[in-house]
Amino acid sequence: MKNIFQKLLVNMGENKNIIKITQQKDEELNKEYDVYVIETDNKNYVIKKSSSNYEARIYEMLSVNKEFGVPMYLGYMQDDEENIWMLMEYISGNTINNEGLNTYCKLARELGKIHGKFLKIEQSNYDYKFLRNSNKRIEDKLLKIKEMDIHIKYKITDDILKKIDAIIRRMIKRPQTLIQNDLLPINVMKDGNNIKIIDWEHGTIGIYTSDIGRLLGDCKNDNGEQRVNKQWESDILNTYYMEISKSNHFTVTYEEFLNDYEYSRLINYVGIVFAFVINGWEVTDWYRLNLEKMVYQLKGV
């Protein structure tokens, strides 16, 4: 593996002597990732393994603006087994799990910049045809679920499915942009005063409020404790709205924005519930929590 890493560095014009390779691991989950910190004699890097160049192409899109809050992308190579190895800058900070309101407002500004840049994105454009579409993906899941017998085990009624169908149709008509599509605090790094949004492998085209809806709506445990302090919600939303409003393509009123945000919170819960149903997973407290939140959100739409 060291030979692959050394070749990647050379190919990208970073001809450095590798001193140490450290595979990244989630200690809490006891899970290893195909992400490696590479220490050289005078600089560190991150190398990430993937089965396709999908994430690399998204980083290439994001590289058009060096001021975006994402890791600096240096390029990729394919090995003899067709694995993709991406080379990126090393970020010395930590995730924002334990950060305060100011950090989350910085994140909201970075999101607003990125989303504003890619508003009105056209998937028919050759450069963007490769992107997945989150609306289409959840539509496909809904169609599959409609054909399944789920009423007893998963407690999802036909009325619930009809409401979700109507919401998906509405969301398709709202402003679309490039979204990270898994925006949790663990996927955001703070390096000094800078915010870096990492892990774009799930990036898609989707409604502009998807990321902020997941960030502020997702729970971190079965007790329903939110990942981000509920009291910060208004400040974070205001910051995001002010930033994305700088885009000439953004003509959404604040009231419309808040409605879009609530729909995106709902779709976050829908995504979790649908994953359980489609995969046939056993009902757990985590499922019940997200089902309860989904049903509650549906009452308000």
Short mmCIF file of C-alpha atoms in Angstrom, two decimals:
data_model
loop_
_atom_site.label_atom_id
_atom_site.label_comp_id
_atom_site.label_asym_id
_atom_site.label_seq_id
_atom_site.Cartn_x
_atom_site.Cartn_y
_atom_site.Cartn_z
CA MET A 1 0.00 0.00 0.00
CA LYS A 2 2.88 2.35 0.71
CA ASN A 3 3.99 1.97 -2.92
CA ILE A 4 0.55 3.10 -4.12
CA PHE A 5 0.63 6.12 -1.83
CA GLN A 6 4.13 7.05 -2.93
CA LYS A 7 3.14 6.77 -6.60
CA LEU A 8 0.07 8.94 -5.99
CA LEU A 9 2.18 11.65 -4.37
CA VAL A 10 4.63 11.61 -7.27
CA ASN A 11 1.85 11.67 -9.88
CA MET A 12 0.32 14.71 -8.21
CA GLY A 13 3.61 16.56 -8.11
CA GLU A 14 4.07 15.99 -4.38
CA ASN A 15 7.29 13.95 -4.43
CA LYS A 16 7.77 13.50 -0.69
CA ASN A 17 9.26 10.72 1.42
CA ILE A 18 6.55 8.89 3.38
CA ILE A 19 7.42 8.51 7.06
CA LYS A 20 4.19 7.16 8.55
CA ILE A 21 0.75 5.92 7.43
CA THR A 22 -2.19 5.99 9.86
CA GLN A 23 -5.56 4.49 8.97
CA GLN A 24 -8.48 6.48 10.38
CA LYS A 25 -10.79 4.75 12.84
CA ASP A 26 -13.97 5.56 14.75
CA GLU A 27 -13.08 4.46 18.28
CA GLU A 28 -16.69 4.65 19.48
CA LEU A 29 -17.98 2.38 16.71
CA ASN A 30 -14.73 0.38 16.47
CA LYS A 31 -14.85 0.90 12.71
CA GLU A 32 -11.96 1.48 10.32
CA TYR A 33 -12.28 3.70 7.26
CA ASP A 34 -10.45 3.61 3.93
CA VAL A 35 -8.96 6.98 4.83
CA TYR A 36 -5.28 7.40 5.65
CA VAL A 37 -3.17 10.20 7.07
CA ILE A 38 0.18 10.29 5.30
CA GLU A 39 3.08 11.89 7.16
CA THR A 40 6.05 12.99 5.06
CA ASP A 41 9.26 14.74 6.02
CA ASN A 42 7.70 18.21 5.81
CA LYS A 43 3.97 17.91 5.09
CA ASN A 44 0.95 15.72 5.84
CA TYR A 45 -1.77 14.57 3.45
CA VAL A 46 -5.01 12.59 3.45
CA ILE A 47 -5.55 9.73 1.00
CA LYS A 48 -9.01 8.22 0.58
CA LYS A 49 -9.88 4.98 -1.20
CA SER A 50 -13.08 4.64 -3.22
CA SER A 51 -14.64 2.18 -5.65
CA SER A 52 -15.39 4.94 -8.18
CA ASN A 53 -14.32 8.47 -9.09
CA TYR A 54 -17.73 9.91 -8.13
CA GLU A 55 -16.54 11.80 -5.06
CA ALA A 56 -13.39 12.92 -6.87
CA ARG A 57 -15.52 14.51 -9.59
CA ILE A 58 -17.54 16.38 -6.97
CA TYR A 59 -14.33 17.71 -5.43
CA GLU A 60 -13.30 18.83 -8.91
CA MET A 61 -16.55 20.80 -9.12
CA LEU A 62 -15.93 22.36 -5.73
CA SER A 63 -12.35 23.24 -6.68
CA VAL A 64 -13.61 26.02 -8.99
CA ASN A 65 -13.68 28.27 -5.93
CA LYS A 66 -10.66 28.06 -3.64
CA GLU A 67 -12.60 29.90 -0.93
CA PHE A 68 -15.17 27.13 -0.44
CA GLY A 69 -14.99 25.47 2.98
CA VAL A 70 -13.91 22.05 1.69
CA PRO A 71 -10.56 20.22 1.79
CA MET A 72 -8.10 21.18 -0.94
CA TYR A 73 -8.33 18.44 -3.55
CA LEU A 74 -5.07 17.51 -5.28
CA GLY A 75 -6.21 14.75 -7.65
CA TYR A 76 -6.66 11.00 -7.89
CA MET A 77 -5.25 7.88 -9.52
CA GLN A 78 -6.64 4.43 -10.32
CA ASP A 79 -4.73 1.30 -9.35
CA ASP A 80 -4.50 -2.01 -11.23
CA GLU A 81 -7.62 -3.28 -9.42
CA GLU A 82 -9.58 -0.16 -10.50
CA ASN A 83 -9.70 1.30 -6.99
CA ILE A 84 -9.67 5.10 -6.83
CA TRP A 85 -7.19 6.85 -4.50
CA MET A 86 -7.85 10.54 -3.84
CA LEU A 87 -5.19 12.91 -2.50
CA MET A 88 -6.29 15.84 -0.35
CA GLU A 89 -4.87 18.29 2.12
CA TYR A 90 -4.53 17.22 5.73
CA ILE A 91 -6.79 19.08 8.17
CA SER A 92 -5.22 19.27 11.61
CA GLY A 93 -8.35 20.15 13.56
CA ASN A 94 -11.27 18.14 14.94
CA THR A 95 -14.90 17.60 14.02
CA ILE A 96 -17.36 20.22 15.26
CA ASN A 97 -19.28 17.82 17.52
CA ASN A 98 -18.43 19.80 20.65
CA GLU A 99 -18.28 23.28 19.13
CA GLY A 100 -20.50 26.25 19.96
CA LEU A 101 -22.95 28.47 18.10
CA ASN A 102 -20.30 30.63 16.40
CA THR A 103 -18.80 27.58 14.71
CA TYR A 104 -22.18 26.40 13.46
CA CYS A 105 -22.91 29.86 12.08
CA LYS A 106 -19.59 29.68 10.21
CA LEU A 107 -20.72 26.36 8.80
CA ALA A 108 -24.03 27.92 7.75
CA ARG A 109 -22.14 30.63 5.84
CA GLU A 110 -19.98 28.05 4.07
CA LEU A 111 -23.07 26.07 3.12
CA GLY A 112 -24.74 29.22 1.82
CA LYS A 113 -21.73 29.99 -0.38
CA ILE A 114 -21.62 26.51 -1.91
CA HIS A 115 -25.36 26.20 -2.38
CA GLY A 116 -25.57 29.69 -3.86
CA LYS A 117 -22.85 28.90 -6.39
CA PHE A 118 -24.59 25.79 -7.70
CA LEU A 119 -28.20 27.02 -7.68
CA LYS A 120 -30.00 26.42 -10.98
CA ILE A 121 -27.68 23.50 -11.62
CA GLU A 122 -28.81 21.67 -14.76
CA GLN A 123 -28.31 17.91 -14.76
CA SER A 124 -28.66 17.99 -18.55
CA ASN A 125 -25.38 19.92 -18.64
CA TYR A 126 -22.62 17.52 -19.69
CA ASP A 127 -20.42 18.46 -16.72
CA TYR A 128 -23.15 17.56 -14.23
CA LYS A 129 -24.76 14.50 -15.83
CA PHE A 130 -22.79 12.19 -13.54
CA LEU A 131 -24.46 13.59 -10.40
CA ARG A 132 -27.10 11.57 -8.63
CA ASN A 133 -30.46 13.17 -7.87
CA SER A 134 -31.78 12.89 -4.31
CA ASN A 135 -35.37 13.60 -5.37
CA LYS A 136 -35.29 10.76 -7.89
CA ARG A 137 -33.74 8.39 -5.37
CA ILE A 138 -36.43 8.96 -2.75
CA GLU A 139 -39.13 8.74 -5.44
CA ASP A 140 -37.79 5.33 -6.44
CA LYS A 141 -37.76 4.20 -2.80
CA LEU A 142 -41.36 5.37 -2.33
CA LEU A 143 -42.51 3.42 -5.40
CA LYS A 144 -40.80 0.31 -4.07
CA ILE A 145 -42.33 0.70 -0.61
CA LYS A 146 -45.83 1.15 -2.05
CA GLU A 147 -45.58 -2.41 -3.37
CA MET A 148 -44.56 -3.85 0.01
CA ASP A 149 -46.72 -5.10 2.88
CA ILE A 150 -45.48 -2.77 5.61
CA HIS A 151 -48.56 -1.65 7.52
CA ILE A 152 -48.33 -4.03 10.48
CA LYS A 153 -44.58 -4.32 11.08
CA TYR A 154 -43.55 -0.76 10.26
CA LYS A 155 -46.85 1.04 11.01
CA ILE A 156 -46.86 3.07 7.79
CA THR A 157 -50.33 3.69 6.37
CA ASP A 158 -51.41 4.47 2.81
CA ASP A 159 -52.35 7.96 4.01
CA ILE A 160 -48.78 8.56 5.22
CA LEU A 161 -47.38 7.42 1.87
CA LYS A 162 -49.76 9.72 -0.02
CA LYS A 163 -48.62 12.70 2.04
CA ILE A 164 -44.96 11.86 1.47
CA ASP A 165 -45.65 11.52 -2.25
CA ALA A 166 -47.19 14.99 -2.33
CA ILE A 167 -44.24 16.48 -0.46
CA ILE A 168 -41.72 14.93 -2.84
CA ARG A 169 -43.61 16.42 -5.80
CA ARG A 170 -43.47 19.83 -4.11
CA MET A 171 -39.76 19.58 -3.34
CA ILE A 172 -38.91 18.83 -6.96
CA LYS A 173 -40.25 22.28 -7.87
CA ARG A 174 -38.12 24.10 -5.29
CA PRO A 175 -34.60 25.47 -6.00
CA GLN A 176 -32.07 22.68 -6.54
CA THR A 177 -28.32 22.76 -5.91
CA LEU A 178 -25.32 20.58 -5.11
CA ILE A 179 -25.78 19.17 -1.59
CA GLN A 180 -23.43 17.18 0.63
CA ASN A 181 -26.38 14.95 1.56
CA ASP A 182 -25.00 13.62 4.85
CA LEU A 183 -24.29 16.81 6.74
CA LEU A 184 -23.70 15.77 10.32
CA PRO A 185 -21.20 17.38 12.73
CA ILE A 186 -18.85 14.42 12.27
CA ASN A 187 -18.50 15.41 8.60
CA VAL A 188 -17.34 18.94 9.35
CA MET A 189 -13.82 19.82 10.52
CA LYS A 190 -12.62 22.96 12.27
CA ASP A 191 -9.03 23.93 11.51
CA GLY A 192 -8.19 27.09 13.43
CA ASN A 193 -10.77 29.62 12.27
CA ASN A 194 -11.62 27.65 9.13
CA ILE A 195 -14.51 25.27 8.54
CA LYS A 196 -14.08 22.34 6.14
CA ILE A 197 -16.99 20.17 4.97
CA ILE A 198 -15.64 16.69 4.24
CA ASP A 199 -16.90 13.35 2.84
CA TRP A 200 -18.78 14.26 -0.33
CA GLU A 201 -19.30 10.65 -1.47
CA HIS A 202 -23.06 11.02 -0.96
CA GLY A 203 -23.24 14.38 -2.74
CA THR A 204 -26.21 14.84 -5.06
CA ILE A 205 -28.47 17.37 -6.69
CA GLY A 206 -31.30 18.16 -4.29
CA ILE A 207 -33.43 20.86 -2.70
CA TYR A 208 -31.18 23.58 -1.27
CA THR A 209 -32.40 23.12 2.33
CA SER A 210 -31.54 19.40 2.49
CA ASP A 211 -28.19 19.84 4.25
CA ILE A 212 -29.40 22.35 6.82
CA GLY A 213 -32.49 20.19 7.43
CA ARG A 214 -30.39 17.12 8.19
CA LEU A 215 -27.91 19.05 10.32
CA LEU A 216 -30.55 20.62 12.56
CA GLY A 217 -33.16 17.85 12.44
CA ASP A 218 -31.14 14.71 13.07
CA CYS A 219 -30.98 13.04 16.48
CA LYS A 220 -27.85 11.56 18.02
CA ASN A 221 -29.49 8.88 20.17
CA ASP A 222 -32.71 6.94 20.75
CA ASN A 223 -33.81 9.48 23.38
CA GLY A 224 -34.36 12.11 20.69
CA GLU A 225 -31.52 14.40 21.77
CA GLN A 226 -30.65 16.54 18.78
CA ARG A 227 -27.11 16.72 17.43
CA VAL A 228 -27.26 20.52 17.32
CA ASN A 229 -28.68 22.62 20.17
CA LYS A 230 -32.30 23.50 19.36
CA GLN A 231 -31.81 26.99 20.84
CA TRP A 232 -29.29 27.76 18.07
CA GLU A 233 -31.70 26.95 15.26
CA SER A 234 -32.91 30.48 14.53
CA ASP A 235 -29.41 32.01 14.42
CA ILE A 236 -28.09 29.25 12.16
CA LEU A 237 -31.04 29.53 9.77
CA ASN A 238 -30.77 33.32 9.62
CA THR A 239 -27.04 33.09 8.86
CA TYR A 240 -27.59 30.54 6.11
CA TYR A 241 -30.43 32.52 4.52
CA MET A 242 -28.42 35.75 4.50
CA GLU A 243 -25.49 34.01 2.77
CA ILE A 244 -27.43 32.14 0.09
CA SER A 245 -29.47 35.29 -0.60
CA LYS A 246 -26.30 36.86 -2.02
CA SER A 247 -26.73 34.61 -5.07
CA ASN A 248 -28.48 36.30 -8.00
CA HIS A 249 -30.35 33.05 -8.62
CA PHE A 250 -31.96 32.99 -5.16
CA THR A 251 -35.41 34.62 -5.06
CA VAL A 252 -36.98 32.73 -2.15
CA THR A 253 -38.68 34.71 0.63
CA TYR A 254 -37.77 33.98 4.23
CA GLU A 255 -41.20 32.47 4.88
CA GLU A 256 -40.79 30.16 1.87
CA PHE A 257 -37.32 29.26 3.10
CA LEU A 258 -38.64 28.22 6.51
CA ASN A 259 -41.26 26.03 4.82
CA ASP A 260 -38.58 24.41 2.65
CA TYR A 261 -36.49 23.81 5.76
CA GLU A 262 -39.36 22.03 7.53
CA TYR A 263 -39.90 19.82 4.48
CA SER A 264 -36.21 18.94 4.47
CA ARG A 265 -36.30 18.01 8.16
CA LEU A 266 -39.20 15.73 7.32
CA ILE A 267 -37.36 14.10 4.42
CA ASN A 268 -34.44 13.36 6.75
CA TYR A 269 -36.75 11.25 8.92
CA VAL A 270 -38.38 9.72 5.83
CA GLY A 271 -34.96 8.63 4.57
CA ILE A 272 -34.17 6.81 7.82
CA VAL A 273 -37.60 5.15 7.97
CA PHE A 274 -37.42 4.08 4.32
CA ALA A 275 -33.97 2.54 4.90
CA PHE A 276 -35.42 0.28 7.59
CA VAL A 277 -38.36 -0.76 5.43
CA ILE A 278 -36.45 -1.45 2.21
CA ASN A 279 -33.69 -3.38 3.98
CA GLY A 280 -36.16 -5.35 6.10
CA TRP A 281 -34.42 -4.35 9.32
CA GLU A 282 -35.99 -5.17 12.66
CA VAL A 283 -37.91 -2.38 14.35
CA THR A 284 -35.75 -0.66 16.97
CA ASP A 285 -36.06 2.37 19.25
CA TRP A 286 -34.15 4.35 16.60
CA TYR A 287 -36.78 3.43 14.01
CA ARG A 288 -39.66 4.29 16.35
CA LEU A 289 -38.08 7.66 17.14
CA ASN A 290 -37.70 8.64 13.49
CA LEU A 291 -41.15 7.30 12.60
CA GLU A 292 -42.64 9.39 15.40
CA LYS A 293 -40.81 12.51 14.23
CA MET A 294 -41.82 11.84 10.63
CA VAL A 295 -45.49 11.52 11.54
CA TYR A 296 -45.31 14.66 13.70
CA GLN A 297 -43.75 16.66 10.85
CA LEU A 298 -46.43 15.39 8.45
CA LYS A 299 -49.12 16.93 10.65
CA GLY A 300 -47.67 20.37 10.01
CA VAL A 301 -47.65 20.17 6.21
#
